[in-house]
Coordinates of C-alpha atoms and ligand atoms in Angstrom, one line a residue:
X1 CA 0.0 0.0 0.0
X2 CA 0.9 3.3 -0.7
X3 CA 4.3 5.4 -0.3
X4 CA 5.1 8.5 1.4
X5 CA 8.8 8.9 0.5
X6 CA 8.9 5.3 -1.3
X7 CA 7.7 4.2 2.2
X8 CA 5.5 0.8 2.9
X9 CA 2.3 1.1 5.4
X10 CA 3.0 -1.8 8.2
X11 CA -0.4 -3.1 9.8
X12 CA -0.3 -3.4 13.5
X13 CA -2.6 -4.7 15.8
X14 CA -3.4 -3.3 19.0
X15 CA -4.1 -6.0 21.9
X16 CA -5.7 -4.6 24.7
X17 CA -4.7 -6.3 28.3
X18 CA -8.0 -7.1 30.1
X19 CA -5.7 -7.3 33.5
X20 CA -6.4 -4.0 33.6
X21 CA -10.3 -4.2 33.1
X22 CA -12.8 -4.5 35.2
X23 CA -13.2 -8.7 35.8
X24 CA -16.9 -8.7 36.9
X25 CA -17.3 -6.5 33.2
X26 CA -15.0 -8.3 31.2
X27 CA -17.9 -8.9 28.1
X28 CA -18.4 -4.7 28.0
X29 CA -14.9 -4.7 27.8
X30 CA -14.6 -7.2 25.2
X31 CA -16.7 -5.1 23.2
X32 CA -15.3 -2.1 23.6
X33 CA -12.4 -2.8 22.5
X34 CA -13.7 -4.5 19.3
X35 CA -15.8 -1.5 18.5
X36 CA -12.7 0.8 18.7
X37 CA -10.8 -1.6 16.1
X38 CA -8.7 -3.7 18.5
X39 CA -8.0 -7.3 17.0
X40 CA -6.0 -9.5 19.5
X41 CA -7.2 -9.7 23.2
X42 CA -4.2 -9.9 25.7
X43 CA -4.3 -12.6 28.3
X44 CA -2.3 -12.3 31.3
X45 CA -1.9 -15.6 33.4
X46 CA 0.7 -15.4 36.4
X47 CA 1.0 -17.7 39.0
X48 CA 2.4 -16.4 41.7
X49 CA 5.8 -17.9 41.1
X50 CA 7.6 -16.7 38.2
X51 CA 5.7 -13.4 38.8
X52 CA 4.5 -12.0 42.6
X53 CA 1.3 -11.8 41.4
X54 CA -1.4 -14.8 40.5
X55 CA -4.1 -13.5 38.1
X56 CA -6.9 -15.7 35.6
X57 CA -6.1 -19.1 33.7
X58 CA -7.5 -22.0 32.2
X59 CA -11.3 -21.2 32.7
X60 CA -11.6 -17.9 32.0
X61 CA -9.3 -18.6 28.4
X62 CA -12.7 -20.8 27.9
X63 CA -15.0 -18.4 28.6
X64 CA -13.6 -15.7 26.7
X65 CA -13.7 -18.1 23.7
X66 CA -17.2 -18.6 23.7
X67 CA -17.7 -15.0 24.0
X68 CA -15.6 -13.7 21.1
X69 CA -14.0 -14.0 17.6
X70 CA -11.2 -12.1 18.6
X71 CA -7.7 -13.7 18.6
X72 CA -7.1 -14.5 22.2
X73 CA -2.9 -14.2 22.9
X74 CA -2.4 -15.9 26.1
X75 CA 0.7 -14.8 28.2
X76 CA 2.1 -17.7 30.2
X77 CA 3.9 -16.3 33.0
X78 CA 4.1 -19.0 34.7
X79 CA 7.0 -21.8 35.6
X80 CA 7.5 -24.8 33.4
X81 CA 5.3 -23.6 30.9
X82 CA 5.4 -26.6 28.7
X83 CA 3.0 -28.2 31.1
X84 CA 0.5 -26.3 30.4
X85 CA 0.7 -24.7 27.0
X86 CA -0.9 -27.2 25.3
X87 CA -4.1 -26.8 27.8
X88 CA -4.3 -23.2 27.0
X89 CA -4.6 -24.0 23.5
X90 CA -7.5 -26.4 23.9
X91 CA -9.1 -24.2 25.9
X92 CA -9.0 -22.0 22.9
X93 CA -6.0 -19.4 22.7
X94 CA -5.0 -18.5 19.0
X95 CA -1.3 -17.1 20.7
X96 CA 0.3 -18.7 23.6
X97 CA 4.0 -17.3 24.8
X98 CA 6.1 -19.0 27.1
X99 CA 9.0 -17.2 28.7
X100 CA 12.5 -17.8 27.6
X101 CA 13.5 -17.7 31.8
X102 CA 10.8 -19.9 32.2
X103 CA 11.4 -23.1 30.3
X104 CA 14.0 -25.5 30.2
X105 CA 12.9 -27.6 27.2
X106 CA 11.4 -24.3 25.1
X107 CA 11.9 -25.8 22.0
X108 CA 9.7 -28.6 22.4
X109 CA 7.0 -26.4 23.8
X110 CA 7.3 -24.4 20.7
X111 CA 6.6 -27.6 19.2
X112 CA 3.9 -28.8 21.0
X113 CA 2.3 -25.7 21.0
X114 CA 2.2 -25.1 16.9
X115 CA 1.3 -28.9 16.4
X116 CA -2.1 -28.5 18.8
X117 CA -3.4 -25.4 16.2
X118 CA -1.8 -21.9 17.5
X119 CA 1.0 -19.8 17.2
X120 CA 4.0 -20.1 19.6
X121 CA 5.4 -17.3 20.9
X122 CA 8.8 -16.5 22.9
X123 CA 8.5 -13.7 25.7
X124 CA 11.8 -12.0 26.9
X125 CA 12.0 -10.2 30.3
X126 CA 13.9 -6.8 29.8
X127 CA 17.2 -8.1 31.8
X128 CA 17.6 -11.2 29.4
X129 CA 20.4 -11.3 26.9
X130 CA 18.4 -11.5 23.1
X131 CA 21.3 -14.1 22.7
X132 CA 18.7 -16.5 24.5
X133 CA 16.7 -16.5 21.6
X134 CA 18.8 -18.2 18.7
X135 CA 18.3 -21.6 18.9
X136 CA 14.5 -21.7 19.1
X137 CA 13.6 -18.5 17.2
X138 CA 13.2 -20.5 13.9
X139 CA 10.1 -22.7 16.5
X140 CA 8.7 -19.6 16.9
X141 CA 6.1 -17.6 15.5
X142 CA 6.3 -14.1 17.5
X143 CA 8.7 -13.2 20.0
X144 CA 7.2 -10.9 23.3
X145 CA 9.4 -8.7 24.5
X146 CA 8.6 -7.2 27.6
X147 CA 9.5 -3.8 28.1
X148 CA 8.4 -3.8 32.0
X149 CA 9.3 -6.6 34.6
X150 CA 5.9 -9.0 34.2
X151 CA 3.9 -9.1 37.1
X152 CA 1.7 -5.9 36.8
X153 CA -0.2 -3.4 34.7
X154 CA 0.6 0.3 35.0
X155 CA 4.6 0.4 35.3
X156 CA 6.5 2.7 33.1
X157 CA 8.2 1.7 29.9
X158 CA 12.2 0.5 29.9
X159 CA 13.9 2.8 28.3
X160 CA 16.4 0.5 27.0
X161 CA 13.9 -1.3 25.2
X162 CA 13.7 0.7 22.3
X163 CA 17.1 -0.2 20.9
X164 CA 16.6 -4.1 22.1
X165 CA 13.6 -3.9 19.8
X166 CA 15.4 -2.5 16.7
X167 CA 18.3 -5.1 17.3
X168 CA 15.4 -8.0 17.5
X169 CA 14.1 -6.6 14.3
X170 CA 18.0 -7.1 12.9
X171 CA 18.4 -10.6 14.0
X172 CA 15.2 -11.8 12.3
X173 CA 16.0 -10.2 9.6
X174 CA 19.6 -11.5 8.9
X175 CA 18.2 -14.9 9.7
X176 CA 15.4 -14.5 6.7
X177 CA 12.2 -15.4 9.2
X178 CA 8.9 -13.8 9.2
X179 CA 9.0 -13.9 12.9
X180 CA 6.1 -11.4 14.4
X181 CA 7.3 -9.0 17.0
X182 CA 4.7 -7.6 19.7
X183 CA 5.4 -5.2 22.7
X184 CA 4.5 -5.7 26.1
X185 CA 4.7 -2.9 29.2
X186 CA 3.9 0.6 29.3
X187 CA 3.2 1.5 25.9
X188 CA 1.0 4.3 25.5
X189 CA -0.3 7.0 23.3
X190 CA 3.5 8.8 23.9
X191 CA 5.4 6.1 23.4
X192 CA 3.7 3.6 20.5
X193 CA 4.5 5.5 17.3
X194 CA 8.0 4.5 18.3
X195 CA 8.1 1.4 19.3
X196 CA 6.1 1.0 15.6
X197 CA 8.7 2.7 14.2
X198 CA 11.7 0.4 15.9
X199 CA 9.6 -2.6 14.6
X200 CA 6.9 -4.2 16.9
X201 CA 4.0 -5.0 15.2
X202 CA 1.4 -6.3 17.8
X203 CA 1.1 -3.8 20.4
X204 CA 0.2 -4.9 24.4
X205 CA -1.3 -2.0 26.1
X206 CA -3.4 -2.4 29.4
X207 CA -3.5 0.5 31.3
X208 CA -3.6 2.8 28.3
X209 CA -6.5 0.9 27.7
X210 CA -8.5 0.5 30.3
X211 CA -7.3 3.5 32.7
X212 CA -9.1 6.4 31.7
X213 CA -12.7 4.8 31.6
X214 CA -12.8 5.0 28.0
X215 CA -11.3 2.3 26.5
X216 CA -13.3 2.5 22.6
X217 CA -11.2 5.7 22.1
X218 CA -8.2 4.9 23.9
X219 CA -8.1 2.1 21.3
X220 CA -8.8 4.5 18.6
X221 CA -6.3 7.0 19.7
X222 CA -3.5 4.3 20.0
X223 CA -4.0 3.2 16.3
X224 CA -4.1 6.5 15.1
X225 CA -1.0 7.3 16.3
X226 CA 0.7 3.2 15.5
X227 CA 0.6 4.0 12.1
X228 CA 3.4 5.0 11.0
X229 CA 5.4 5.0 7.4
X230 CA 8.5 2.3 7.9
Ligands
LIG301 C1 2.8 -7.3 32.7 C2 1.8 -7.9 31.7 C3 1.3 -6.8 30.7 C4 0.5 -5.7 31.3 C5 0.6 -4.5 30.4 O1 3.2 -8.3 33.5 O2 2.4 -8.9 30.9 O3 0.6 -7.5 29.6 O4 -0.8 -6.1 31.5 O5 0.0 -3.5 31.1 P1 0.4 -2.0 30.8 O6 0.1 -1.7 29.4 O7 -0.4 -1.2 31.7 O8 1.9 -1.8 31.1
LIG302 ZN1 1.4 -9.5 29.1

């Protein structure tokens, strides 16, 4: 599509957190964020280990898919992921990410979790090396890198997270994949055209979202300002 100076048009897709919605109103919120153009729904399941904080998991994944068409990314952080992954896919998750701390045997949950029907995704804490990522990249189909310490909605953005973005961007590009890249941690209306531009595709944001009680524009807003000429 299109050129402004010879330029290409990427698509991104905004995927609203529901940790920070309301739980008791989770089908408003649902719709909201549909009706503001929103296409991915962001899961967030901690247990209390790998994260302090214990949120939602395998029932409310099944709820959620009998209550929309959107594609449901769950976020497994969680340890030994590989016991579970698969379980989040029957329940119905389009995405499931496993952490790259998290997971001893990452490949083959990579594995398992493409051969069960979704796409298998990596997720990177801001403190671990990219380096991590080599072996099993090619077993992945997006990579989530966090650009806040998981465990809560609301903290502000890692600076140094920009530049670990663009050098992610490098490293699937030298390697030929088609590797997805989506952001995760206090991305907001200041912050997403550039973390567009640096080359994250799928966009987390929770409490941009769901903070100031309107989360139709918020959505709006956020993908009026993601696109971006690359
Ligand atoms: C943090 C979660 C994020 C979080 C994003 O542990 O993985 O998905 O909900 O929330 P904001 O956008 O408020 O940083
Ligand atoms: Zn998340």
């Amino acid at each position: 599509m299109g050129n402004k100076v010879n330029g290409n048009l990427r698509s991104f897709e905004i995927a609203p957190s529901i940790l920070s919605a309301d739980f008791t109103r989770l089908f408003e919120a649902i719709r909201d964020v549909r009706e503001g153009g929103a296409t991915v729904l962001h899961v967030d399941v901690m247990d209390g280990h790998f994260v302090p904080n214990i949120t939602i998991g395998l029932p409310v994944v099944k709820s959620l898919r009998a209550a929309t068409d959107m594609t449901i990314d769950t976020h497994l952080m969680i340890t030994e992921p590989g016991r579970y992954a698969v379980e989040f896919v029957k329940a119905g998750a389009d995405m499931v990410s496993v952490h790259v701390e998290a997971d001893v045997h990452l490949q083959r949950t990579l594995v398992a979790i493409r051969e069960a029907g979704a796409k298998a995704g990596i997720a990177i804490n801001p403190g671990t090396p990219l380096v991590l990522l080599e072996e099993a990249m090619p077993y992945a189909d997006f990579i989530l890198l966090m650009s806040v310490n998981p465990g809560f909605g609301g903290q502000k953005f890692v600076p140094t997270s920009l530049d670990k973005l663009r050098r992610l961007r490098q490293m699937i590009e030298d390697r030929g994949l088609t590797t997805r890249i989506e952001i995760d941690g206090g991305v907001d209306a200041s912050n997403i055209a550039e973390v567009c531009e640096a080359g994250a595709e799928i966009i987390v944001a929770g409490s941009a979202v769901f903070g100031g009680g309107r989360p139709t524009e918020a959505v709006r807003e956020l993908i009026d300002r993601a696109t971006v000429w690359v």
